[in-house]
Tab-separated table of C-alpha atoms and ligand atoms in Angstrom:
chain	number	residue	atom	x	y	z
A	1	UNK	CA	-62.994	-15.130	-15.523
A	2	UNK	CA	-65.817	-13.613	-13.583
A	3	UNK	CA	-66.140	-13.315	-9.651
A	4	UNK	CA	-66.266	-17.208	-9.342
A	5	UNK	CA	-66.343	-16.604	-5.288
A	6	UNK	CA	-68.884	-14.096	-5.294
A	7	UNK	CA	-70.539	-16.507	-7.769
A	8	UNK	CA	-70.863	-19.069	-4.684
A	9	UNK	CA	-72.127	-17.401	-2.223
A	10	UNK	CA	-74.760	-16.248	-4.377
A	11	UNK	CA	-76.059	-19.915	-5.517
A	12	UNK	CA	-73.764	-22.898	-4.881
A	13	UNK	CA	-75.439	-25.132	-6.853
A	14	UNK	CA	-72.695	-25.598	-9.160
A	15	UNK	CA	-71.578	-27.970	-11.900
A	16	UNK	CA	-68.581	-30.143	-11.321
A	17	UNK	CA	-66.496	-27.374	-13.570
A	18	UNK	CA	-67.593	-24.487	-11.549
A	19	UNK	CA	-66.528	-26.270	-8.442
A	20	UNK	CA	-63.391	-26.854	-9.923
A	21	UNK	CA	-62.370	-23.427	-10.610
A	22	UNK	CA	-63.666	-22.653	-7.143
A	23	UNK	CA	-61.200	-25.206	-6.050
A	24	UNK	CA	-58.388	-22.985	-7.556
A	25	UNK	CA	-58.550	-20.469	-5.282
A	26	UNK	CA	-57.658	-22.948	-2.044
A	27	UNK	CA	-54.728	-21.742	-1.440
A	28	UNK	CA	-56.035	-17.286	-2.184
A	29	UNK	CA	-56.428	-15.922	1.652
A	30	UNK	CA	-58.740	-13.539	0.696
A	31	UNK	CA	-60.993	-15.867	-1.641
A	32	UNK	CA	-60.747	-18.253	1.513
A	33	UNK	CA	-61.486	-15.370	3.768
A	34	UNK	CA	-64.842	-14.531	1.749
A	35	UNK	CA	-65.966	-18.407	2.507
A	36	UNK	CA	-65.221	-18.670	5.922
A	37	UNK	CA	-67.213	-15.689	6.490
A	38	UNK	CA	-70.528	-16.907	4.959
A	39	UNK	CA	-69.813	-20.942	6.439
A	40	UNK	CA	-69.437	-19.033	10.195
A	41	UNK	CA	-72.500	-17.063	9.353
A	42	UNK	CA	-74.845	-20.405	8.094
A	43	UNK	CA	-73.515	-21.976	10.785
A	44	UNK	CA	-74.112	-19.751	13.731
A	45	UNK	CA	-77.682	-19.655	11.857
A	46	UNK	CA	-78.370	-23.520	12.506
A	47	UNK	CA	-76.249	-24.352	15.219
A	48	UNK	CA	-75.462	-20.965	17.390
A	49	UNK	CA	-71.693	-21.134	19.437
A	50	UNK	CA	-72.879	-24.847	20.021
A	51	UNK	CA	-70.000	-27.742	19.182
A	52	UNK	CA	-71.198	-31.500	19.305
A	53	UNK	CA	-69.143	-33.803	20.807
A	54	UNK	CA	-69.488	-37.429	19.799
A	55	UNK	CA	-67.190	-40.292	22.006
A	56	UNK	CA	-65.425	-42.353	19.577
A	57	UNK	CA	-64.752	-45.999	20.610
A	58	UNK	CA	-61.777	-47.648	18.220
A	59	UNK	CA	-62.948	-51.447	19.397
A	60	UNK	CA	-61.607	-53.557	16.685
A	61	UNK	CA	-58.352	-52.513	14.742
A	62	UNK	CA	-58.401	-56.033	12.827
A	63	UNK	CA	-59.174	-55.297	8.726
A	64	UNK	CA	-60.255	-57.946	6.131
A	65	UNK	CA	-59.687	-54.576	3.719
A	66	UNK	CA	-55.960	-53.569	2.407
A	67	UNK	CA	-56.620	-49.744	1.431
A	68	UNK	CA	-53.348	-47.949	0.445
A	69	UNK	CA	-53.692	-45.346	2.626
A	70	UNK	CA	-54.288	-47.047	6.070
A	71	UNK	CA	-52.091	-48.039	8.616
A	72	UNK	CA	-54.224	-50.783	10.111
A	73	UNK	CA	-54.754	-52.602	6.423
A	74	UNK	CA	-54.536	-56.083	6.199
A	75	UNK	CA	-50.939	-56.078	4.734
A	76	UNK	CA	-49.487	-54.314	7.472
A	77	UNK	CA	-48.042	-57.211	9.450
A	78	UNK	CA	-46.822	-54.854	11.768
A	79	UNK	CA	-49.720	-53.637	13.601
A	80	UNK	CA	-50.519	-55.242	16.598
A	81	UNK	CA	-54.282	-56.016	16.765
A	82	UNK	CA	-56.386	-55.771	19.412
A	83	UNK	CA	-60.299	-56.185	19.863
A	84	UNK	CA	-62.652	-54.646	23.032
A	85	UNK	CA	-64.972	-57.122	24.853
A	86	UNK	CA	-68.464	-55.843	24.759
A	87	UNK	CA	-67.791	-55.215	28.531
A	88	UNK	CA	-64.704	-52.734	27.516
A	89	UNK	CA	-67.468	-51.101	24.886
A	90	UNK	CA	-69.811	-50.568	28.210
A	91	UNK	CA	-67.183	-49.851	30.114
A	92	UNK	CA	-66.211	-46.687	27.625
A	93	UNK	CA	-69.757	-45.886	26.966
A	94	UNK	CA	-69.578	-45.696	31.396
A	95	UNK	CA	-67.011	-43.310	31.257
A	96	UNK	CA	-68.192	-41.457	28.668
A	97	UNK	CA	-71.749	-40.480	29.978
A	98	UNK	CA	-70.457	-39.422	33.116
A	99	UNK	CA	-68.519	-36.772	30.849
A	100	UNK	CA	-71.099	-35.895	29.154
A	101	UNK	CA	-71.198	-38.108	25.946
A	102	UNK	CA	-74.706	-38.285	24.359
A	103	UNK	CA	-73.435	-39.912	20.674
A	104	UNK	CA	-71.322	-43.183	20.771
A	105	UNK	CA	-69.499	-43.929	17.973
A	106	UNK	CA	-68.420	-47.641	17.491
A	107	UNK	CA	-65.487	-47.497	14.806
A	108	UNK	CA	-63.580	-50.215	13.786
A	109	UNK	CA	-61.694	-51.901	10.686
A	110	UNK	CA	-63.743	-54.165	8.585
A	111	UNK	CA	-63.825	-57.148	11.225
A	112	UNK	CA	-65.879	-59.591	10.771
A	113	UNK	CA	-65.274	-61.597	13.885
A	114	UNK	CA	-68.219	-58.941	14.920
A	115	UNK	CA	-70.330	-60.624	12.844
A	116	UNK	CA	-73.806	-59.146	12.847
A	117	UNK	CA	-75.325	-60.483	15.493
A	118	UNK	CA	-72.296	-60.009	18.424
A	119	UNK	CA	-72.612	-55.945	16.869
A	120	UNK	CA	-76.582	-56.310	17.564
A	121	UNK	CA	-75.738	-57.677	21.016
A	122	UNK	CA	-73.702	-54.808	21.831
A	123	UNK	CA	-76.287	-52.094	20.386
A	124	UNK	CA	-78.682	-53.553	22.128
A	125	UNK	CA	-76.435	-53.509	25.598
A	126	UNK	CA	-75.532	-49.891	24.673
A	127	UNK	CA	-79.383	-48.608	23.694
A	128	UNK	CA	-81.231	-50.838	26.834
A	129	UNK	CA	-78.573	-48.741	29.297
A	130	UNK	CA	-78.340	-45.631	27.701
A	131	UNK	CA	-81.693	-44.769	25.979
A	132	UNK	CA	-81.096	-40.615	25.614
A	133	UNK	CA	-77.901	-41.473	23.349
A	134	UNK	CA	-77.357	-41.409	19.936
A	135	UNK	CA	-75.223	-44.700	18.667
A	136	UNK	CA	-73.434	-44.271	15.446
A	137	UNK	CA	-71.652	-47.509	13.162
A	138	UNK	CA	-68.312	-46.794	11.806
A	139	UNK	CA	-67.646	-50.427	10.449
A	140	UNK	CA	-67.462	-50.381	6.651
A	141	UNK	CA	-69.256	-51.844	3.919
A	142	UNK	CA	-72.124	-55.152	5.192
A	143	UNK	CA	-75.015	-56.369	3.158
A	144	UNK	CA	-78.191	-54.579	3.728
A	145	UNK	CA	-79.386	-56.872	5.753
A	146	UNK	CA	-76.846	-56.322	8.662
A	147	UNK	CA	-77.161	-52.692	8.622
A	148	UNK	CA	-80.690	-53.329	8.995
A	149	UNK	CA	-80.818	-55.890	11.656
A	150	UNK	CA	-78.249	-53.095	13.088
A	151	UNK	CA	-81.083	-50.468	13.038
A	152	UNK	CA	-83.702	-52.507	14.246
A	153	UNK	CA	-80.947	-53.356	16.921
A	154	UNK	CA	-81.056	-49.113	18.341
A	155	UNK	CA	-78.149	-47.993	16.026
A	156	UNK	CA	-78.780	-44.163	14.925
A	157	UNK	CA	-76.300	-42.968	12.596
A	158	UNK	CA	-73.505	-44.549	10.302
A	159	UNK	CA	-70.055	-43.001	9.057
A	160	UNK	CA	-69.148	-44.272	5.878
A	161	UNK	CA	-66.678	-42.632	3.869
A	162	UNK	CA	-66.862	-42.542	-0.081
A	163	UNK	CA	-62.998	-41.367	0.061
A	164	UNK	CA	-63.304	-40.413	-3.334
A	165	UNK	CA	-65.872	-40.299	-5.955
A	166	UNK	CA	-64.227	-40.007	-8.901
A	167	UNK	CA	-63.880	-43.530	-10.037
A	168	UNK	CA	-60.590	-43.875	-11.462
A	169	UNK	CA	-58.949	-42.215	-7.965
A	170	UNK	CA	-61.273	-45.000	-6.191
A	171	UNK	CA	-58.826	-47.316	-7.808
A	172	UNK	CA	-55.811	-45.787	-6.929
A	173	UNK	CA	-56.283	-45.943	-3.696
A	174	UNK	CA	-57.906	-49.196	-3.612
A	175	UNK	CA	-56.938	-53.037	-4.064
A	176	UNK	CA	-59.185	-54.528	-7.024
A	177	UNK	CA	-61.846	-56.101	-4.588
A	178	UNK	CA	-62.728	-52.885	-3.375
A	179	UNK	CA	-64.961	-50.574	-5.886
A	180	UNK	CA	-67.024	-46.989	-6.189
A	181	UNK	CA	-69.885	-48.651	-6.981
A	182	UNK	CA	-70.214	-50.637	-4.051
A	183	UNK	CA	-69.389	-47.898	-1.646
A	184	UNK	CA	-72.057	-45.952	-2.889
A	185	UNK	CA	-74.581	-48.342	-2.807
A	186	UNK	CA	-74.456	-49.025	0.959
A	187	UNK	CA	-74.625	-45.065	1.775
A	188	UNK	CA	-77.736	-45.385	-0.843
A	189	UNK	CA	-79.135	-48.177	1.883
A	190	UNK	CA	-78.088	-46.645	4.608
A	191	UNK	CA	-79.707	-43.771	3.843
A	192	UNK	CA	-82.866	-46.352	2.982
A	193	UNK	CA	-83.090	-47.751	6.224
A	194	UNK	CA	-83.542	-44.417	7.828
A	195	UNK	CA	-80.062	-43.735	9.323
A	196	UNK	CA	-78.408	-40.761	10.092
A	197	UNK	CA	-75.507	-41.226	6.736
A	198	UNK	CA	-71.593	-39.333	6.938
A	199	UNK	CA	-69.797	-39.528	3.949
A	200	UNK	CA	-66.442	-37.372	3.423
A	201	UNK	CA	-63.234	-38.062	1.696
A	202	UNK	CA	-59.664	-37.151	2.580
A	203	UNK	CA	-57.737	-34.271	1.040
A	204	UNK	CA	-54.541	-34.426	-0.585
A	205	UNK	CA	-54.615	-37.986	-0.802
A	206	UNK	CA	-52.551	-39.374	-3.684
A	207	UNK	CA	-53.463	-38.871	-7.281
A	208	UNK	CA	-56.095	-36.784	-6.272
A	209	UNK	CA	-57.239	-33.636	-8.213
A	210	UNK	CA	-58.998	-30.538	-8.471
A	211	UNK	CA	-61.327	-32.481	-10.402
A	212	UNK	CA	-61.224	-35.194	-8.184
A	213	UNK	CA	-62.539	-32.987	-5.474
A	214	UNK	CA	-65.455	-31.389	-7.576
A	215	UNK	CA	-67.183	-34.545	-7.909
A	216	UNK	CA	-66.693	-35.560	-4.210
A	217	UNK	CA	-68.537	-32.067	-3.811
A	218	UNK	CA	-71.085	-33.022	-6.791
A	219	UNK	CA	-71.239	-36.425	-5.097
A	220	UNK	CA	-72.576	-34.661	-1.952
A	221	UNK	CA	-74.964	-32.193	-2.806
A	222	UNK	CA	-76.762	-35.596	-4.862
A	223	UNK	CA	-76.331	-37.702	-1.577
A	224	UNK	CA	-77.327	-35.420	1.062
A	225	UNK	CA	-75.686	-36.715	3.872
A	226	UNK	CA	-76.518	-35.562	6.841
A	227	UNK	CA	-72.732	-35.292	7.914
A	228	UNK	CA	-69.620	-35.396	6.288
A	229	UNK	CA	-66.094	-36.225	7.398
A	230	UNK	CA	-62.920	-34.743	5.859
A	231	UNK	CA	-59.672	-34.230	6.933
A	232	UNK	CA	-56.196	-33.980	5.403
A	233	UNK	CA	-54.631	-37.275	4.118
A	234	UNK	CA	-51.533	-38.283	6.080
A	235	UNK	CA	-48.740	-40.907	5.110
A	236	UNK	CA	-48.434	-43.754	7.148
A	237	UNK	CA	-44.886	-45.655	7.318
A	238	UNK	CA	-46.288	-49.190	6.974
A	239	UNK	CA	-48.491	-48.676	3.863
A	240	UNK	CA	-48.127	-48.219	-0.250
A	241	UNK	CA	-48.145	-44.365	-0.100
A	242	UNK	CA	-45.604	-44.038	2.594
A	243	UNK	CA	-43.261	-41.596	1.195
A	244	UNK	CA	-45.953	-39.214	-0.623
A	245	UNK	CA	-46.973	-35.637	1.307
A	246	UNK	CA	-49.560	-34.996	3.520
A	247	UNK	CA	-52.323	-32.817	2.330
A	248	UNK	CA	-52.949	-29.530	2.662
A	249	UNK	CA	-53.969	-27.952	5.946
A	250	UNK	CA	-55.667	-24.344	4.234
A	251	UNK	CA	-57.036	-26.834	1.248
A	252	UNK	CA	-59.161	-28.804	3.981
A	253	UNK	CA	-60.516	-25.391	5.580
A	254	UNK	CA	-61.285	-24.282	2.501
A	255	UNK	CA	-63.075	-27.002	1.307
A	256	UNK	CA	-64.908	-27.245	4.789
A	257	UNK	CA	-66.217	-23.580	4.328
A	258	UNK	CA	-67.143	-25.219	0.651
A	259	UNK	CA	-69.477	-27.653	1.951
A	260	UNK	CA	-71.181	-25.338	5.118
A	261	UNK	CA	-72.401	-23.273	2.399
A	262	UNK	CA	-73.502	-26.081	0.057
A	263	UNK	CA	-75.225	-27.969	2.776
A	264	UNK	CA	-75.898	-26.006	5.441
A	265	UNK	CA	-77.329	-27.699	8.173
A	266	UNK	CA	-74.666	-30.773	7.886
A	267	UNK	CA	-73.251	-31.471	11.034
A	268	UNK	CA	-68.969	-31.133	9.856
A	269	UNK	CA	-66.061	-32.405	12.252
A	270	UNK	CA	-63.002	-30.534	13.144
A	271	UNK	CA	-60.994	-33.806	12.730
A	272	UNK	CA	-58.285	-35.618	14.708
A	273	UNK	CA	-55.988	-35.413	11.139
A	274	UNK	CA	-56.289	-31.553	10.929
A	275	UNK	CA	-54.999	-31.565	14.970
A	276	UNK	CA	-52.615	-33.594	13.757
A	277	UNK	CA	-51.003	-31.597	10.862
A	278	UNK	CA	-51.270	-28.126	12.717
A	279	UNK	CA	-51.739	-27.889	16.561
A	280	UNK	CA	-54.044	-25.375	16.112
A	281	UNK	CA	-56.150	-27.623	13.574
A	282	UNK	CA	-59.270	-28.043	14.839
A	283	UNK	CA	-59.832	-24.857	15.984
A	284	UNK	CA	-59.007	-23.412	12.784
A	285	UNK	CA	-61.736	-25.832	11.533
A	286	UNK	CA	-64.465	-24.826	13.966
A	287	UNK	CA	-63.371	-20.660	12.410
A	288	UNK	CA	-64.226	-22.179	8.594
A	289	UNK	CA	-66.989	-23.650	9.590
A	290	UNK	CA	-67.148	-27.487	11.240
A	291	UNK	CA	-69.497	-27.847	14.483
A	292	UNK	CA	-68.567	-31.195	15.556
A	293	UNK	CA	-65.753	-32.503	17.330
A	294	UNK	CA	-64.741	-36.270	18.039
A	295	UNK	CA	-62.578	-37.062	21.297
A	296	UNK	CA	-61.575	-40.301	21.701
A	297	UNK	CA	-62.902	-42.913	23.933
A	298	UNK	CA	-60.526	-45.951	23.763
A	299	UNK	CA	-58.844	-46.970	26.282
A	300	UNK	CA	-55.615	-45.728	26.272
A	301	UNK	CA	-53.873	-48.990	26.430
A	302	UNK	CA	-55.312	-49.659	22.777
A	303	UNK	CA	-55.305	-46.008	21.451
A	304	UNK	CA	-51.745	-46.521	19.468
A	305	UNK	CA	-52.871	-49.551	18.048
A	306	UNK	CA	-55.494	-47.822	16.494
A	307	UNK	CA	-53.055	-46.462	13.965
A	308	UNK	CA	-55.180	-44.785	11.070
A	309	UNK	CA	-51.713	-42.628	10.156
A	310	UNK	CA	-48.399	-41.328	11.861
A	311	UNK	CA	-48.042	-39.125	14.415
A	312	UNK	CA	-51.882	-39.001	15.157
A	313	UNK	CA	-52.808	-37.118	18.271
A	314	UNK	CA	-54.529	-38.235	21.738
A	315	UNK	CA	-53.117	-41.555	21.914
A	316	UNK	CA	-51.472	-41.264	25.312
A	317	UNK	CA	-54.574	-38.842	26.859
A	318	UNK	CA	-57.333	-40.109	29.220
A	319	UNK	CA	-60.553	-39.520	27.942
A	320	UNK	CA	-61.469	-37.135	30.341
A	321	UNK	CA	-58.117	-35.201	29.369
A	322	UNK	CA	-59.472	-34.924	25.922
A	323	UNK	CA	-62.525	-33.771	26.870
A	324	UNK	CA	-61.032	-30.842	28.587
A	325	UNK	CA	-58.564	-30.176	26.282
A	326	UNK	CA	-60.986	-29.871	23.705
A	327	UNK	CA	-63.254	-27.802	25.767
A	328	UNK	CA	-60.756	-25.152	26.316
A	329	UNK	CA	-59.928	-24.983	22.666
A	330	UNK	CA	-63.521	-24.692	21.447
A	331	UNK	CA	-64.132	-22.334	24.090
A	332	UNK	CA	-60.598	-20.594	22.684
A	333	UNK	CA	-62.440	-19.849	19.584
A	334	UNK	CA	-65.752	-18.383	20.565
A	335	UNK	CA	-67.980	-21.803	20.878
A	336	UNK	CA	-68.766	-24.137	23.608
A	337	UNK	CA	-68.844	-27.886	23.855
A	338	UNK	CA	-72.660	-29.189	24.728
A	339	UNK	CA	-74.009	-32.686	26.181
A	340	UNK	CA	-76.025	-33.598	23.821
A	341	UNK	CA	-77.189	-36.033	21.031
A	342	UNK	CA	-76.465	-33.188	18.609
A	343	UNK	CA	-78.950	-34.763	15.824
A	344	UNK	CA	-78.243	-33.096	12.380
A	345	UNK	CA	-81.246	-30.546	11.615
A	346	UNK	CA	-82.303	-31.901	8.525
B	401	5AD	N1	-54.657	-40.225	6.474
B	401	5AD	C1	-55.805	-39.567	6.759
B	401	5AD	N2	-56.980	-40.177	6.953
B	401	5AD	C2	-57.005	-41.523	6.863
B	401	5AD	N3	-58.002	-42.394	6.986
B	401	5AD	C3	-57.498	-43.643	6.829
B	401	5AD	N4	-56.180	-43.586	6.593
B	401	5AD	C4	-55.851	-42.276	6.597
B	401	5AD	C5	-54.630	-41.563	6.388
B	401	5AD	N5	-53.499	-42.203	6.097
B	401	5AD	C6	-59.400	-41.989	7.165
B	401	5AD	C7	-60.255	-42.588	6.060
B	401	5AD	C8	-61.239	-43.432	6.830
B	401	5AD	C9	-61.230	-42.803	8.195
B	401	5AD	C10	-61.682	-43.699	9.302
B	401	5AD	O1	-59.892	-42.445	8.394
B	401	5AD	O2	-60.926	-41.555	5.353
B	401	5AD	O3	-62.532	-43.451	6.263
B	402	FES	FE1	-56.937	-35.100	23.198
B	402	FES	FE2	-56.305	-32.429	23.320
B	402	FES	S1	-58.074	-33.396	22.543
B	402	FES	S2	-55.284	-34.138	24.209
């Protein structure tokens, strides 16, 4: 059992076995430790004290899709759905700028009331009045074609999950409509058409193992994305996997000092989930590594509609609220928030 850390940091290009004897020491502080310190170093390379800030707009909570995992799934009969007009999108977008927002993110369930051409409409509203900001698609799997009329529309960047790419897990946390395959194939064309691709998973979700998690990692390194999304599963009351535990906290800073040093310019969240298991969440992800954070933008009459999980945080903030909030805890930990598109350097 040689120095399997030390290993790392010399060359991380590692087989899906290596990575899963890395994964083993998750939960050793000073293994962890070692990580952190070369992720903070590769990142202060690319990126300097800089954090991105992208506005996240939850517009449609409505979901043709039934995942296990998500409070707004289809099955949940209990969530109260709500849509924006394209004139509430502006209307965020308004608000927004004037805090400094240069990346939009439109994220919504898989609704296909937008169908492709109302989502064109409102790219085009959003690029025609705000031509210095990045727009990125959060909207789940569409044919080719849409996320290329999309493109052609001004959209700059899409955020597409894998969840998991070990196909077996896929299942688990899937209904039998849903499959690996596909989700891979429309980060492949995404990443065709010339966007800006996020994958990521969640950690700790159910059934998952180390194993798992070494082929998410093996996953990325063949994708290349230029960002990547991860944060700790948490249960939701409404769905299948209500009563299993949360994920791990230290696991998801580990793993995000993982991937800083296996891609190292990839621009990495401090996500809403890890504020939500530990208050000091985020920060603690900007210390292992992460250079993005992403406030939300939704009005805050829909934000608890917009139920991903329990207990999730910001729902009852103004955006502007946020936005200070999360200045003062980036600032907290040595970095400060910037207004700009914060395109990945890749
Ligand atoms: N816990 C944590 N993250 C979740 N997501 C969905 N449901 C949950 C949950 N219960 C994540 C998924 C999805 C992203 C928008 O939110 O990874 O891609
Ligand atoms: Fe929303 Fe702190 S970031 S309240």
């Amino acid at each position: 059992m040689g120095d399997i850390i030390g290993k790392y940091l010399e060359n991380p290009d590692f087989t899906k076995e290596e990575f899963a004897e890395l994964l083993g020491f998750a939960s050793d502080p000073e293994a962890a430790g070692r990580l952190r310190e070369e992720a903070v170093r590769i990142r202060k390379l690319h990126y300097g004290e800089k954090v991105y800030t992208r506005g996240l707009i939850e517009f449609t909570n409505y979901c043709r899709n039934d995942c296990y995992y998500c409070g707004i799934r289809r099955g949940n009969l209990h969530a109260r759905r709500y849509r924006l007009t394209k004139e509430e999108i502006l209307d965020c977008c308004d608000r927004g700028y004037e805090l400094g927002f240069r990346t939009f993110v439109l994220q919504g369930g898989e609704d296909r009331w937008f169908t492709d051409e109302r989502m064109a409409e409102i790219i085009r509203a959003i690029r025609s009045r705000y031509p210095d900001c990045a727009i990125t698609l959060s909207v789940g799997e569409r044919p080719y074609e849409s996320y290329r009329l999309w493109k052609e529309a001004g959209a700059d960047r899409y955020l597409l999950r894998h969840e998991t790419a070990n196909e077996a897990h896929y299942r688990k946390l899937h209904p039998s409509g849903m499959s690996l395959a596909v989700r891979k194939l429309c980060l492949y064309d995404l990443k065709l058409l010339g966007y800006q691709v996020g994958a990521g998973f969640m950690v700790g979700s159910p059934g998952q193992t180390a194993e798992c998690l070494a082929e998410d990692l093996v996953f990325l390194k063949e994708l290349q994305p230029h960002m990547v999304g991860i944060g700790p599963f948490i249960p939701h009351h409404e769905t299948v996997f209500a009563k299993e535990p949360a994920g791990s906290v230290e696991q998801t800073l580990f793993l995000l000092s993982v991937i800083r040093i296996l891609l190292p310019k990839v621009l990495l969240p401090a996500t809403t989930a890890l504020g939500t298991l530990d208050p000091r969440g985020r920060e603690k992800g900007l210390e292992a590594g992460a250079n993005v954070v992403m406030p939300n933008l939704s009005p805050v009459k829909n934000r608890k509609h917009y139920d991903l999980y329990d207990n999730k945080i910001c729902t009852g903030e103004e955006a502007a609220e946020c936005r200070g909030c999360l200045s003062r805890r980036v600032e907290s930990v040595g970095y400060y928030l910037v207004n700009e598109r914060g395109d990945a350097k890749i």
